[in-house]
Amino acid sequence: MTAERTDVLIVGAGPAGLSAALELKRLGVPRVTVVDREPQPGGMPRLCHHTGFGVWDFHRMLSGPQYARRYVRLAEAAGVEIRTETTVTGWADDHALTLTSPAGTGVLQSDAILLATGVRERPRSARLTPGYRPRGVFTTGSLQRFVDERHLPVGKRAVIVGAEEVSLSAFMTLTGAGLEVAAIVTELPRHQMNYFPYAPVKWLLVDMLHRVPVLTAARVERILGRFRVEGVEVSPVAGGERRVIPCDTVVFTGDWIPEHEVARSGELRMDAGTRGPQVDFAFRTSRAGIFAAGNLLRGAETAATSAAEGRRAAGWIARFLQGAPWPKVRLPVVAEPPIKWVFPNALSADTLRGEQPLTFRTADFVENAVVQVSQGNDVLYRQSFRYLTPNRTFRLDAAWLPRVALRGEPVRIRVA
Amino acid sequence: MHPVYDVAIIGAGAVGTAVARELSRYHLKIILLEAKADVGMGTTKANTAIWHTGFDAKPGTLEARLLRRSYALMEKFVPEAGIPTEPLGGLLVAWTEDQYHTLPSLLERAHTNGVTDVRIISAEDVYRLEPRLNAGAWGGLFVPGESLLCPFTLPLAFATQAVINGAELRLNFRVQGIALEDGITRIVSEDGQTVAARYLVNAAGLYSDEIDRMLGHHDFTVTPRRGELIVYDKFARTLINHIILPVPTPITKGVLISPTVYGNILLGPTAEDLDDKTNTATSRQGLEMLLEKGRAILPDLMKEEVTATYAGLRAATEHKDYQIRLHAGQRYVCAGGIRSTGVSAAMGIADYIGGLLSEAGLELRPKDNFLPVHMPNIGQAAPRPYQQPERIAQNPDYGRIVCHCEKVSLGEILDAIHAPIPARTLDGLRRRTRAMQGRCQGFNCQAHIVDILARETGQDPRVLLALEKFPADPADDGGQS
């Protein structure tokens, strides 16, 4: 195996990875290498052939592929080395990854490694949806690959499982491919889609809700059809009569799980809530020199959020390369049900000024919630929320951070 | 005029393909008939993927005898042919006092069956071998010879070796009727093809009773026994070191937790008698029962992601033993009722059937040049192409990874599509390469693979995706896909 060196090795050429690379170049880091397993760089936005990208980063409305191309062009122009069709197959040692590409196998060493491997939607099998295993079952991601990347046929009539923001993306892809959407099914009592700040997306959502019935507090009991999907059997979560919705396509949307294979095989400490690597405000994982950013940390946020995280992580990586010490003490931040996860989920000494808010999601709808931050018996902070909606991200002010005792008990976030 | 074959074999599962392979070492004209679009599509592909020693078989039965015979034959064949296997050993755990007291009789049974390395171990030793097991074990029986096996590669290896040694494989041949006249057996398919042969072997698995009736026998009835299974993520693999077996009951071997040769963990099977020989759907009750059992045996397993669920049907009969019979007058051997041990016993069964056919007058004249078979080893324990720089240097497609979860390269996918028994369907490709079998279940690579398969085989993607009417019986019928 050939061992090479670079100054910063970034895994994943999506919005987080590429924006981190750009920022590192701007900060004067000589060699920045981004590896990606796909034949094309750009990450998930490449697959989203609809509008809604770029308002925050580029101050204009772009499609996903346009947005991805912009980042790739900027990175290439800045001198970032992007290696596609390059798969990370493991860790050679603490600061080196093993790679496979059509050029062969190799080891790439780097003092600083940024993991930005993204996220996937939980497939039907992981949700334990019973029935036969016919063709015609998708996630939003696989649907977009079928329709927009490969131009393959997908059917005539679809049911969407899940009613969060990405479900709207599935709806747009399905209707764009000429399918009728028969229903949207969610186990939760209401849909969780946001009336986005951009008017065009808001009207798309209003239009969808006008055209498609949303079956709430309902779940898919069974997938019907042996060779091709012929329908889904849906019943109320609380029990009751089952009904069959005929369709030839089912799209499982959302229910994110971080693509954490490289992180877990590197034995980074993982967070039970996010299922991503545990990180502090500086995007530092439990291992010195290993950073993580983007959707790998907690499931899907907007591309702009991931890109902003990549930029912020780059600043901390640059400081680390200049000799800033790795924190010795890390205090976990623990989410308690119904809070599903909180991010960041670790605190360390040099990031307690409370400039950035924390973010969190809940598992259930909660009205008039008071979210309480405590350490041991001390209540550090309380913040009121009129509504908490699952599958949406909320911000928790961080002014309490300077009062945390870093060597004390874990900080707990709960609904009081 | 159609040719007359020396032997026709109905059914290309583990047993049928093993018989074809066994007979292809002789100067014989052989045809292997399969109703489905690929080999190994029935019970063979949806089971617990364990290479059994037969330690717990009922002593004196044909099953016990052929499992032992098979074990010796497979010890030679499996490594030669490159079948993925891992010799982990089985650990049968007694969870109650009653179960604990049955261990001595199980030990005695193992010894009677010639499996002499089995031993009873204490509860402390159980936890020394398997520290993550739930509390409450009374003790266990350690069975060193139980191994993992790839149930997909095995029948493909048998069939491939038969084919490269001159046997003919005819897929999508669903038998409708059988007629015996003038020493010739004529087998007619639903779509009107006729095959004539001097000798007939019935290895039709779930349908072996129906074939048997076409020849006028009413010796047994197959009841499909559904087994549902859950496959866990590779990150669960480090939780156990052995095949964790339950104490068997007369009905079933029970729910086990086992690693797989692909590096996952398997939980199952359920055992439920059905009427429908095609019902390979999973059910909410079945999966919930498995979760409950799994939680009781290995609580940490519940923290890991599920990769896949599937269901298979075993060919149970009203009898407690295999139903292998020679009807010499009809030059016909029935191999029915091969219940849950078919994969492990197939080579022993084939050896035995060769003997029965010879007894009935079939001349077995060995060939000088019986060609060996080498399958791509898709197991986690063998080096994979993506790890081999010399293979990538020869052909960069081995470094071009298409299925990221299972690290399957374009080179392996093209090899499978152009193999002696080629992959023609998505499920056939999965079973040959592992592509689409991983934690994302093909959600990242399926579109790409549909493209490759359609292009390389000239098939319409609408057919591969079952949007157009399928041929008589598609390969993607049930099971894991």
XYZ file of C-alpha atoms in Angstrom, chain A residues 37-38 44 85 87-89 100-105 120 122-126 128-133 135 137-139 141-142 145-146 150 152-155 219-221 226-228 248 257 259-261 264-265 275, chain B residues 235 278-284 287 291 303-309 386-387 389 392 396 399-401 404 407 426-427 439-441 443-444 446-448 450-451 461-462 464-467 473-474 476-477 479-481:
104
model
C -17.343 7.339 -2.744
C -19.668 8.639 -5.484
C -27.156 14.826 -1.644
C -14.981 6.988 -6.584
C -14.187 4.689 -0.624
C -12.879 4.783 2.933
C -12.527 1.129 3.937
C -10.049 1.926 -2.306
C -10.520 3.481 -5.739
C -10.162 2.314 -9.348
C -6.497 3.345 -9.016
C -5.956 0.779 -6.259
C -5.788 0.696 -2.486
C -29.590 8.094 5.064
C -34.227 4.310 7.439
C -35.334 1.766 4.844
C -38.526 -0.228 5.080
C -36.794 -3.289 6.563
C -35.236 -1.314 9.436
C -39.926 -3.629 10.443
C -42.805 -3.057 8.041
C -44.173 -6.564 7.386
C -45.349 -8.167 4.160
C -43.786 -9.446 0.963
C -40.732 -7.814 -0.538
C -40.270 -4.086 -6.193
C -40.413 0.307 -2.358
C -38.229 3.407 -2.154
C -36.792 6.017 0.151
C -33.097 9.273 -1.840
C -33.485 6.115 -3.895
C -31.773 8.392 -7.976
C -34.303 6.398 -10.018
C -30.996 7.271 -13.953
C -35.808 4.834 -14.661
C -39.557 4.169 -14.526
C -41.128 4.190 -11.043
C -44.852 3.457 -11.396
C -49.284 3.243 10.196
C -48.547 0.931 7.315
C -49.371 -2.528 8.635
C -45.514 -10.295 -4.359
C -43.532 -9.039 -7.323
C -44.574 -5.405 -7.545
C -47.619 0.409 -7.085
C -29.891 7.678 10.534
C -24.013 7.290 7.814
C -21.698 6.571 10.705
C -19.743 3.539 9.468
C -18.072 3.889 14.465
C -15.314 1.768 12.995
C -26.719 8.134 16.621
C -22.116 -3.337 13.996
C -45.950 -19.357 -1.644
C -46.476 -17.287 1.515
C -43.043 -15.860 2.215
C -44.364 -12.610 3.693
C -43.214 -11.455 7.098
C -45.860 -10.697 9.733
C -46.114 -8.243 12.607
C -41.317 -10.110 13.963
C -37.775 -9.192 19.071
C -29.751 -1.301 20.353
C -28.549 -2.076 16.832
C -30.243 -1.321 13.533
C -32.153 -3.970 11.602
C -30.766 -4.483 8.114
C -33.339 -6.894 6.664
C -36.246 -9.152 7.461
C -11.763 -4.118 -2.952
C -8.999 -5.149 -0.535
C -4.560 -4.089 -5.030
C -7.632 -3.743 -9.013
C -9.896 -1.138 -12.179
C -11.835 -0.836 -7.219
C -15.001 0.839 -8.473
C -17.425 0.266 -5.603
C -21.141 0.900 -0.587
C -18.397 -2.908 -0.664
C -31.797 -8.067 -9.067
C -32.293 -10.788 -6.472
C -27.748 -1.594 5.742
C -29.296 0.731 3.150
C -30.940 -2.244 1.363
C -31.441 2.456 -1.588
C -28.159 4.017 -2.703
C -30.292 -0.071 -6.739
C -30.923 2.438 -9.529
C -27.321 2.082 -10.695
C -30.834 -1.754 -12.520
C -29.004 0.279 -15.170
C -35.811 -2.068 -16.769
C -39.612 -2.222 -16.550
C -36.548 -5.951 -13.794
C -38.711 -3.619 -11.709
C -41.822 -5.767 -12.182
C -43.702 -2.917 -13.808
C -42.479 -17.111 -12.102
C -39.993 -14.394 -11.321
C -37.784 -12.147 -7.008
C -40.478 -14.318 -5.502
C -37.350 -14.192 0.385
C -34.789 -11.555 1.051
C -34.325 -8.992 -1.663
